[in-house]
Each structure stands twice: as structure tokens, then as C-alpha cells.
């Protein structure tokens, strides 16, 4: 059958099983929006307040569901407004396809109105990108974009479509989506046997769960290996939830803001097994003093990560699930050892803690959120202190539960991601943990949440400061607070009400539960809670820059 490019666009989305797309219209995508209007019973379009919000919403949708997130923007500024969201998805390996409109092919390269080279701009932050100048290639490019976004290590793909292509007519033939073949083990039997032997010989092994474990749906395999060998398990920020936070073998976060137990365990380990992790600077800190007594085993789907940041003794590149199954089947079950006793001693001696007094503490707020949601909510975060309090004091028990910008550290990420996560998982309570600085960046997406009657909760840890930067200025810059104090001029409760949301102000610990219960009971509109906390509240532990991770400041 003959269809326009815009109609082909819609049909290809249907082929791929897309039911939700986030975006903002404009001149270069008018034909596409006309086609989306006609297909509104099949594809739900969510009009965000800003294109960056559309990218973050698509990202949050993808992280919460495991599906490919989809967003769309017009040419020029619409396209460039997606860039931060695309980079956020790229750094955290999130499958996303971003569509942008482009000026007509006859106007390319002429500094035409709202023309920008978005493929050139996004080349370093996408797995692949395309500019479509020929309608006969459109369908196959869209299909390929979705395949690439999910294949291997996931990530974002951008498709830039010239406006005349969306109006041109060509033959369209439906096709079923290309299936992803299960990745092979990818590692020779001799290497696997060598790794299994190293695990059997280790007296003080430690497991690190990274974001790749959740992406690969390999959480069960990690649990079986850890339980069979009684190995202590730590997690990166992106790995939270892939191993249950309530499990007796779990020691908590690792690295700059890791628990003292996790960081001491790594520093004393004789075998360090990293699974689906990048060995980022926030994990290893001083590379020359990281895991100084340990052999390093690195299991990952992406060969580019092996040896990139740290030398590896046992590189295992391939299918994480299959590798873990082989290792589990080829090691002997182990009883609890002196090493487990030592780690448990550290856990008892060095728990995460905070002052127990009459002051409203963010750590207490997070604990109450955990208790009142039964540990079942999806948590999105902004970036800064709020992100770390959410990571430390909410126990994540299943994959895709903790949704946060880890690699890029994008302030303003959380509210858009919260909207996407709620639309993807409407049966779950979804709570965005925010700081006042991050919230101000993309608070306009409250209008989106109100428009679509989304009962999400926004919990602002309002310290009237850019808290994490202020903390660094306090600890490492002799208290020179340069441009980190935010005045009290913005009334977030009034702002929420102006958008049509509900707003609640909380200043005392005894007010926390009632506010949260009210917010969690909302059925059809967002609720913002403004928690007034102290300006000098800090995230501990923290590893000073350049120090090894076992040298923490914990108070």
C-alpha cells in the first residue's frame, strides 16, 4: 500500500509495539503530528512542557518498563533541547529512540529557519544516528533504530527526518520486528573454568552489582551465585535493586558515598567480582589504591569497558546470565566463613546513621517513605544530596525500582522520569525525590503531570541551597559558599497549587507521616511535599577527592 512518510512513521511505531510517545510539536513535524492525531486510539502522545522533559520521560518509561522509550521534537531548538536527555540515556545505557524533524532536503545546509545539524551534535552521545532524506528508506531506518537501541548494551538512537520526507508517498510493506537473538556466552570454556577456579580459591571474595545486572535481567543469577558461596555483595548507584537491599549478604553502596562496610570489604578482598559495572571514578576513586589485595574479575557485555578504568585479571565478556549460571554450576557450595563474620562485624559497627533528635532530617524522611510504601514504590530522583539520601535510606528490592541519572548526573532529570515511569507502570506508586535546586530546573513538568492526572509524589528536600556543592565547599573549600545559597523567595507549595497540583509544607518530624499518607492516597493529581530541612545537612560517608575508598569521612 502507498503511504506518506508520516503515515509510515506511525505504522512503524505500531510494528514495534510502541503505545506511548513523549514530545512537543513544531513546524518540521506537523505532518507526523497529523498522522499521530489519526492514530490516537493506538498511540498515546504525551505533550510535555519542554522537550528536555520529553527525553527524560522517555528515559524513565524505558527504565521502569524495560521497553524502548520514544520521544519526538521539531527541528532546531526542539532537537537541541533533547540533547541533555539523550546524553543522560547514553551514559546509563537506556534504550531510547529520539525522533527529530528537520528542514526540507532542499533547504539543508542553507542556515534555514530552525535548521541545526542534530546528527552531528548527537554523534558522541548515541549508539547510532540517522538523517532521512529519502522516504523509501524511512521504514527500514526506523526498524533498525529500534533494534540497535535494545541490542547488546542498550542506548539511545536518533532519527532526524526531513519535512518533505514526511509528506512524500511510497510503498509500505508491514514487517514484524526483528527479534533479538540471545547473546552467546561469549567466553571460552578455559576462561570460564579459570574464573571458577579463582572463585573457589578466594578466601575473601566480594561481588559488585552494576546497572548491567538489571538491564540483563540477571538478578536471580547473582543471588544464586552469592548465596551458594556466601559472598558479600555491594552495589553501584545504578545497580541498586538488582540485588535485594534487605538481603543478609548485601553491604550497601560502594565508592564515594558507599557504606564503610562495602568500602572496607573491597579494600581487604582477595577477589573482586564486578558484574555489569563501569568502574567509574565515583566507585574506584584512587585507582592505584583500589582493591589493593584483590584479583579483579569483570563480567560485562561491552568489551570496551574491560580494562578501560582499571586492570582486570579475569575478563569475561559476554552474556551475563549465561556466564553467571556457568560459574554457579562449577563452584562448590560454601558455608559462612571468618570473612563473613568480619563483614558482619563491620555492618554492625558502621551502620548508616544520622542524628536522632527533634530536627527534620532527610534520612528520616526517606525511612518513613520506605515504611509507608512497604518498600514497593518506584523511586526517581534528581541529582545531588537528595539522590544519595534516596540511595542510602530506601531499601531497593527489585530491578528497575531506583531510577536516577548516574553517569551524567543530570539535575532536573527526576520529574520527567517520574512521569514516564508512572505512565509505564501505572500500578506502582511513583515518588520523585528532589532537591530545591534540581526541582527549579524542570518544575514546569508539573503542568504535564497535572494535565494527565498522574498521582505522582514529589518530595523536595528543601535546604535553600545547592546542597551537594555547598557540602564540598564546606569540607574542601574552607567554607567559601560561592553561589550555592538559594533565597527563600519561591513558595513551592503555592507553585504546586498554581499548576493545579496539591502542595503540602512540612517542617517537623511529627508532620511527615500525615503528609506522606495524604500524598500516597491521591488518585488523580500530583502532590508536592516541601520538606524544610537544614541548609548544612550533609551526605555521609564521603570519600575525599584522591583518597582511597577505605578512607572515608563519616561525620
CSV table of N, CA, C and O in Angstrom, one decimal, residues 102-196:
chain,number,residue,atom,x,y,z
A,102,UNK,N,13.4,17.8,10.6
A,102,UNK,CA,14.5,18.5,10.0
A,102,UNK,C,13.9,19.3,8.9
A,102,UNK,O,12.8,19.0,8.3
A,103,UNK,N,14.5,20.4,8.5
A,103,UNK,CA,14.1,21.2,7.4
A,103,UNK,C,14.0,20.3,6.1
A,103,UNK,O,14.6,19.3,6.0
A,104,UNK,N,13.3,20.8,5.1
A,104,UNK,CA,13.2,20.0,3.8
A,104,UNK,C,14.6,19.8,3.2
A,104,UNK,O,15.5,20.7,3.4
A,105,UNK,N,14.8,18.8,2.5
A,105,UNK,CA,16.1,18.5,1.9
A,105,UNK,C,16.6,19.6,1.0
A,105,UNK,O,17.8,19.8,1.0
A,106,UNK,N,15.7,20.3,0.4
A,106,UNK,CA,16.1,21.5,-0.5
A,106,UNK,C,16.7,22.6,0.3
A,106,UNK,O,17.4,23.5,-0.2
A,107,UNK,N,16.4,22.6,1.6
A,107,UNK,CA,16.9,23.7,2.5
A,107,UNK,C,18.1,23.4,3.4
A,107,UNK,O,18.6,24.2,4.1
A,108,UNK,N,18.5,22.1,3.3
A,108,UNK,CA,19.6,21.7,4.1
A,108,UNK,C,20.9,22.5,3.8
A,108,UNK,O,21.2,22.7,2.6
A,109,UNK,N,21.6,22.8,4.8
A,109,UNK,CA,22.9,23.5,4.6
A,109,UNK,C,22.8,24.9,4.3
A,109,UNK,O,23.8,25.6,3.9
A,110,UNK,N,21.7,25.5,4.4
A,110,UNK,CA,21.5,26.9,4.0
A,110,UNK,C,21.1,27.9,5.2
A,110,UNK,O,20.6,29.0,5.0
A,111,UNK,N,21.4,27.4,6.4
A,111,UNK,CA,21.0,28.2,7.6
A,111,UNK,C,19.6,28.5,7.6
A,111,UNK,O,19.2,29.7,7.9
A,112,UNK,N,18.8,27.6,7.2
A,112,UNK,CA,17.3,27.8,7.1
A,112,UNK,C,16.7,27.9,8.5
A,112,UNK,O,17.4,27.6,9.5
A,113,UNK,N,15.5,28.5,8.5
A,113,UNK,CA,14.8,28.7,9.8
A,113,UNK,C,14.7,27.4,10.6
A,113,UNK,O,14.3,26.4,10.1
A,114,UNK,N,15.2,27.4,11.8
A,114,UNK,CA,15.2,26.2,12.7
A,114,UNK,C,15.9,25.0,12.1
A,114,UNK,O,15.6,23.9,12.4
A,115,UNK,N,17.0,25.3,11.5
A,115,UNK,CA,17.9,24.2,11.0
A,115,UNK,C,19.1,24.1,11.9
A,115,UNK,O,19.7,25.1,12.3
A,116,UNK,N,19.4,22.8,12.3
A,116,UNK,CA,20.6,22.6,13.1
A,116,UNK,C,21.0,21.1,12.7
A,116,UNK,O,20.2,20.3,12.4
A,117,UNK,N,22.3,20.9,12.7
A,117,UNK,CA,22.9,19.6,12.4
A,117,UNK,C,22.8,18.7,13.7
A,117,UNK,O,23.8,18.5,14.4
A,118,UNK,N,21.6,18.2,13.9
A,118,UNK,CA,21.4,17.4,15.2
A,118,UNK,C,22.1,16.1,15.1
A,118,UNK,O,22.5,15.6,16.2
A,119,UNK,N,22.3,15.5,13.9
A,119,UNK,CA,23.1,14.2,13.9
A,119,UNK,C,24.6,14.5,14.2
A,119,UNK,O,25.2,13.7,14.9
A,120,UNK,N,25.1,15.6,13.8
A,120,UNK,CA,26.5,16.0,14.2
A,120,UNK,C,26.6,16.2,15.6
A,120,UNK,O,27.6,15.8,16.3
A,121,UNK,N,25.6,16.9,16.2
A,121,UNK,CA,25.6,17.3,17.6
A,121,UNK,C,25.6,16.0,18.5
A,121,UNK,O,26.2,15.9,19.5
A,122,UNK,N,24.7,15.0,18.1
A,122,UNK,CA,24.5,13.9,18.9
A,122,UNK,C,25.3,12.7,18.6
A,122,UNK,O,25.2,11.6,19.3
A,123,UNK,N,26.2,12.8,17.7
A,123,UNK,CA,27.0,11.6,17.3
A,123,UNK,C,27.8,11.0,18.5
A,123,UNK,O,27.8,9.8,18.7
A,124,UNK,N,28.4,11.8,19.4
A,124,UNK,CA,29.1,11.2,20.5
A,124,UNK,C,28.2,10.7,21.6
A,124,UNK,O,28.7,10.0,22.5
A,125,UNK,N,26.9,10.9,21.6
A,125,UNK,CA,26.0,10.5,22.7
A,125,UNK,C,24.9,9.6,22.3
A,125,UNK,O,23.9,9.5,22.9
A,126,UNK,N,25.1,9.0,21.1
A,126,UNK,CA,24.1,8.0,20.6
A,126,UNK,C,24.8,6.7,20.2
A,126,UNK,O,26.0,6.8,19.8
A,127,UNK,N,24.1,5.6,20.3
A,127,UNK,CA,24.7,4.4,19.7
A,127,UNK,C,24.8,4.5,18.2
A,127,UNK,O,25.8,4.0,17.6
A,128,UNK,N,23.9,5.2,17.6
A,128,UNK,CA,23.9,5.4,16.1
A,128,UNK,C,22.9,6.5,15.9
A,128,UNK,O,21.9,6.8,16.7
A,129,UNK,N,23.0,7.3,14.8
A,129,UNK,CA,22.0,8.2,14.4
A,129,UNK,C,21.9,8.3,12.9
A,129,UNK,O,22.8,7.9,12.1
A,130,UNK,N,20.8,8.9,12.4
A,130,UNK,CA,20.5,8.9,11.0
A,130,UNK,C,19.9,10.2,10.6
A,130,UNK,O,19.2,10.9,11.5
A,131,UNK,N,20.1,10.7,9.4
A,131,UNK,CA,19.2,11.7,8.8
A,131,UNK,C,18.6,11.1,7.6
A,131,UNK,O,19.2,10.5,6.8
A,132,UNK,N,17.2,11.2,7.5
A,132,UNK,CA,16.5,10.5,6.5
A,132,UNK,C,16.1,11.6,5.4
A,132,UNK,O,15.3,12.5,5.7
A,133,UNK,N,16.6,11.4,4.2
A,133,UNK,CA,16.4,12.3,3.1
A,133,UNK,C,15.5,11.6,2.0
A,133,UNK,O,15.2,12.3,1.0
A,134,UNK,N,15.3,10.3,2.2
A,134,UNK,CA,14.6,9.6,1.1
A,134,UNK,C,13.5,8.7,1.8
A,134,UNK,O,13.8,7.9,2.6
A,135,UNK,N,12.2,9.0,1.4
A,135,UNK,CA,11.1,8.3,2.0
A,135,UNK,C,11.2,6.8,1.9
A,135,UNK,O,10.7,6.0,2.7
A,136,UNK,N,11.8,6.3,0.8
A,136,UNK,CA,11.9,4.9,0.6
A,136,UNK,C,12.7,4.2,1.6
A,136,UNK,O,12.7,2.9,1.8
A,137,UNK,N,13.6,4.9,2.3
A,137,UNK,CA,14.5,4.3,3.4
A,137,UNK,C,13.9,4.5,4.8
A,137,UNK,O,14.4,3.9,5.7
A,138,UNK,N,12.8,5.3,4.9
A,138,UNK,CA,12.3,5.6,6.2
A,138,UNK,C,12.0,4.4,7.1
A,138,UNK,O,12.4,4.3,8.2
A,139,UNK,N,11.1,3.5,6.5
A,139,UNK,CA,10.7,2.4,7.4
A,139,UNK,C,11.8,1.5,7.9
A,139,UNK,O,11.9,1.2,9.0
A,140,UNK,N,12.7,1.2,7.0
A,140,UNK,CA,13.9,0.3,7.4
A,140,UNK,C,14.8,1.0,8.4
A,140,UNK,O,15.3,0.4,9.3
A,141,UNK,N,14.9,2.3,8.3
A,141,UNK,CA,15.7,3.1,9.3
A,141,UNK,C,15.1,3.1,10.6
A,141,UNK,O,15.7,2.8,11.7
A,142,UNK,N,13.8,3.3,10.7
A,142,UNK,CA,13.1,3.3,12.0
A,142,UNK,C,13.2,1.9,12.6
A,142,UNK,O,13.5,1.7,13.8
A,143,UNK,N,13.0,0.8,11.8
A,143,UNK,CA,13.1,-0.5,12.3
A,143,UNK,C,14.5,-0.8,12.9
A,143,UNK,O,14.7,-1.4,13.9
A,144,UNK,N,15.5,-0.4,12.1
A,144,UNK,CA,16.9,-0.6,12.6
A,144,UNK,C,17.2,0.2,13.8
A,144,UNK,O,17.9,-0.3,14.7
A,145,UNK,N,16.6,1.4,13.9
A,145,UNK,CA,16.9,2.2,15.1
A,145,UNK,C,16.4,1.5,16.4
A,145,UNK,O,17.0,1.5,17.4
A,146,UNK,N,15.2,1.0,16.3
A,146,UNK,CA,14.6,0.2,17.5
A,146,UNK,C,15.5,-1.0,17.8
A,146,UNK,O,15.7,-1.3,19.0
A,147,UNK,N,15.9,-1.7,16.8
A,147,UNK,CA,16.7,-2.9,17.0
A,147,UNK,C,18.1,-2.5,17.7
A,147,UNK,O,18.5,-3.1,18.7
A,148,UNK,N,18.7,-1.5,17.2
A,148,UNK,CA,20.0,-1.0,17.8
A,148,UNK,C,19.9,-0.5,19.2
A,148,UNK,O,20.7,-0.8,20.1
A,149,UNK,N,18.8,0.2,19.5
A,149,UNK,CA,18.6,0.7,20.8
A,149,UNK,C,18.6,-0.4,21.9
A,149,UNK,O,19.0,-0.1,23.0
A,150,UNK,N,18.0,-1.5,21.6
A,150,UNK,CA,17.9,-2.6,22.5
A,150,UNK,C,19.0,-3.7,22.4
A,150,UNK,O,19.3,-4.4,23.4
A,151,UNK,N,19.7,-3.7,21.3
A,151,UNK,CA,20.7,-4.8,21.1
A,151,UNK,C,22.0,-4.6,21.9
A,151,UNK,O,22.5,-3.5,22.1
A,152,UNK,N,22.5,-5.8,22.5
A,152,UNK,CA,23.7,-5.7,23.2
A,152,UNK,C,23.6,-4.8,24.4
A,152,UNK,O,22.6,-4.9,25.2
A,153,UNK,N,24.5,-3.9,24.6
A,153,UNK,CA,24.4,-2.9,25.6
A,153,UNK,C,23.5,-1.8,25.1
A,153,UNK,O,23.7,-1.1,24.1
A,154,UNK,N,22.3,-1.6,25.7
A,154,UNK,CA,21.3,-0.7,25.2
A,154,UNK,C,21.8,0.8,25.2
A,154,UNK,O,22.8,1.1,25.8
A,155,UNK,N,21.1,1.6,24.5
A,155,UNK,CA,21.4,3.1,24.5
A,155,UNK,C,20.5,3.8,23.5
A,155,UNK,O,19.7,3.2,22.8
A,156,UNK,N,20.6,5.1,23.4
A,156,UNK,CA,19.7,5.9,22.6
A,156,UNK,C,20.2,5.9,21.1
A,156,UNK,O,21.4,5.9,20.8
A,157,UNK,N,19.2,6.0,20.2
A,157,UNK,CA,19.4,6.2,18.8
A,157,UNK,C,18.6,7.4,18.4
A,157,UNK,O,17.4,7.6,18.8
A,158,UNK,N,19.1,8.2,17.5
A,158,UNK,CA,18.4,9.4,17.0
A,158,UNK,C,18.1,9.2,15.5
A,158,UNK,O,18.9,8.8,14.7
A,159,UNK,N,16.9,9.6,15.1
A,159,UNK,CA,16.4,9.6,13.7
A,159,UNK,C,15.9,11.0,13.4
A,159,UNK,O,14.9,11.4,13.9
A,160,UNK,N,16.6,11.7,12.5
A,160,UNK,CA,16.3,13.0,12.1
A,160,UNK,C,15.6,12.9,10.7
A,160,UNK,O,16.2,12.3,9.7
A,161,UNK,N,14.4,13.4,10.6
A,161,UNK,CA,13.6,13.2,9.4
A,161,UNK,C,13.3,14.5,8.7
A,161,UNK,O,12.7,15.4,9.3
A,162,UNK,N,13.7,14.7,7.4
A,162,UNK,CA,13.4,15.9,6.7
A,162,UNK,C,11.9,16.1,6.5
A,162,UNK,O,11.2,15.1,6.2
A,163,UNK,N,11.4,17.3,6.5
A,163,UNK,CA,10.0,17.5,6.5
A,163,UNK,C,9.4,17.0,5.2
A,163,UNK,O,8.3,16.4,5.2
A,164,UNK,N,10.1,17.2,4.0
A,164,UNK,CA,9.5,16.7,2.8
A,164,UNK,C,9.4,15.2,2.7
A,164,UNK,O,8.5,14.7,2.0
A,165,UNK,N,10.2,14.5,3.5
A,165,UNK,CA,10.1,13.1,3.5
A,165,UNK,C,8.8,12.6,4.2
A,165,UNK,O,8.2,11.6,3.8
A,166,UNK,N,8.4,13.4,5.2
A,166,UNK,CA,7.1,13.0,5.9
A,166,UNK,C,5.9,13.3,5.0
A,166,UNK,O,4.8,12.7,5.3
A,167,UNK,N,6.0,14.1,3.9
A,167,UNK,CA,4.9,14.3,3.0
A,167,UNK,C,5.0,13.4,1.8
A,167,UNK,O,3.9,13.2,1.1
A,168,UNK,N,6.2,13.0,1.4
A,168,UNK,CA,6.3,12.1,0.2
A,168,UNK,C,5.6,10.8,0.4
A,168,UNK,O,5.4,10.3,1.5
A,169,UNK,N,5.2,10.2,-0.7
A,169,UNK,CA,4.5,9.0,-0.7
A,169,UNK,C,5.3,7.8,-1.3
A,169,UNK,O,6.1,8.0,-2.3
A,170,UNK,N,5.3,6.7,-0.7
A,170,UNK,CA,6.0,5.5,-1.2
A,170,UNK,C,5.2,4.2,-0.8
A,170,UNK,O,4.3,4.3,0.0
A,171,UNK,N,5.6,3.1,-1.3
A,171,UNK,CA,5.0,1.8,-1.0
A,171,UNK,C,5.5,1.4,0.4
A,171,UNK,O,6.7,1.5,0.8
A,172,UNK,N,4.6,1.0,1.2
A,172,UNK,CA,4.9,0.5,2.6
A,172,UNK,C,4.4,-1.0,2.7
A,172,UNK,O,3.3,-1.3,2.3
A,173,UNK,N,5.3,-1.8,3.2
A,173,UNK,CA,5.0,-3.2,3.5
A,173,UNK,C,5.3,-3.5,4.9
A,173,UNK,O,6.4,-3.3,5.4
A,174,UNK,N,4.2,-3.9,5.7
A,174,UNK,CA,4.4,-4.2,7.1
A,174,UNK,C,5.4,-5.3,7.3
A,174,UNK,O,5.6,-6.2,6.5
A,175,UNK,N,6.2,-5.2,8.4
A,175,UNK,CA,7.1,-6.2,8.8
A,175,UNK,C,7.1,-6.5,10.3
A,175,UNK,O,6.9,-5.5,11.1
A,176,UNK,N,7.3,-7.7,10.7
A,176,UNK,CA,7.4,-8.0,12.1
A,176,UNK,C,8.7,-7.5,12.6
A,176,UNK,O,9.7,-7.4,11.9
A,177,UNK,N,8.8,-7.0,13.9
A,177,UNK,CA,10.0,-6.5,14.4
A,177,UNK,C,11.1,-7.6,14.4
A,177,UNK,O,10.8,-8.8,14.6
A,178,UNK,N,12.3,-7.2,14.1
A,178,UNK,CA,13.4,-8.1,14.1
A,178,UNK,C,13.7,-8.6,15.5
A,178,UNK,O,13.8,-7.8,16.5
A,179,UNK,N,13.8,-9.9,15.7
A,179,UNK,CA,14.0,-10.4,17.0
A,179,UNK,C,15.5,-10.3,17.5
A,179,UNK,O,16.4,-10.5,16.7
A,180,UNK,N,15.6,-10.0,18.7
A,180,UNK,CA,17.0,-10.0,19.3
A,180,UNK,C,17.4,-11.4,19.7
A,180,UNK,O,16.7,-12.1,20.5
A,181,UNK,N,18.4,-11.9,19.0
A,181,UNK,CA,19.0,-13.2,19.4
A,181,UNK,C,19.7,-13.1,20.7
A,181,UNK,O,20.4,-12.1,21.0
A,182,UNK,N,19.5,-14.1,21.6
A,182,UNK,CA,20.1,-14.1,22.9
A,182,UNK,C,21.6,-14.2,22.7
A,182,UNK,O,22.1,-15.0,21.9
A,183,UNK,N,22.3,-13.3,23.3
A,183,UNK,CA,23.8,-13.2,23.2
A,183,UNK,C,24.4,-14.5,23.6
A,183,UNK,O,24.0,-15.2,24.6
A,184,UNK,N,25.5,-15.0,22.9
A,184,UNK,CA,26.1,-16.2,23.4
A,184,UNK,C,26.9,-16.0,24.7
A,184,UNK,O,27.1,-14.8,25.1
A,185,UNK,N,27.4,-17.1,25.2
A,185,UNK,CA,28.2,-16.9,26.4
A,185,UNK,C,29.3,-16.0,26.2
A,185,UNK,O,29.6,-15.1,26.9
A,186,UNK,N,30.0,-16.1,25.0
A,186,UNK,CA,31.0,-15.2,24.6
A,186,UNK,C,32.4,-15.4,25.2
A,186,UNK,O,33.3,-14.7,24.9
A,187,UNK,N,32.5,-16.4,26.1
A,187,UNK,CA,33.7,-16.6,26.8
A,187,UNK,C,34.1,-18.1,26.6
A,187,UNK,O,33.3,-19.0,26.7
A,188,UNK,N,35.4,-18.4,26.3
A,188,UNK,CA,35.8,-19.7,26.2
A,188,UNK,C,35.7,-20.5,27.4
A,188,UNK,O,35.7,-20.0,28.6
A,189,UNK,N,35.5,-21.8,27.3
A,189,UNK,CA,35.4,-22.7,28.5
A,189,UNK,C,36.6,-22.6,29.4
A,189,UNK,O,36.5,-22.6,30.6
A,190,UNK,N,37.8,-22.5,28.8
A,190,UNK,CA,39.0,-22.4,29.6
A,190,UNK,C,39.0,-21.1,30.4
A,190,UNK,O,39.4,-21.2,31.6
A,191,UNK,N,38.5,-20.0,29.9
A,191,UNK,CA,38.5,-18.8,30.7
A,191,UNK,C,37.4,-18.9,31.8
A,191,UNK,O,37.7,-18.4,32.9
A,192,UNK,N,36.3,-19.5,31.5
A,192,UNK,CA,35.3,-19.7,32.5
A,192,UNK,C,35.8,-20.6,33.6
A,192,UNK,O,35.5,-20.4,34.8
A,193,UNK,N,36.4,-21.7,33.2
A,193,UNK,CA,37.0,-22.6,34.2
A,193,UNK,C,38.0,-21.9,35.1
A,193,UNK,O,38.1,-22.1,36.3
A,194,UNK,N,38.8,-21.1,34.4
A,194,UNK,CA,39.8,-20.3,35.2
A,194,UNK,C,39.2,-19.4,36.2
A,194,UNK,O,39.7,-19.2,37.3
A,195,UNK,N,38.1,-18.7,35.8
A,195,UNK,CA,37.4,-17.8,36.7
A,195,UNK,C,36.7,-18.6,37.8
A,195,UNK,O,36.8,-18.2,39.0
A,196,UNK,N,36.1,-19.8,37.5
A,196,UNK,CA,35.5,-20.6,38.6
A,196,UNK,C,36.6,-21.1,39.6
A,196,UNK,O,36.3,-21.1,40.8
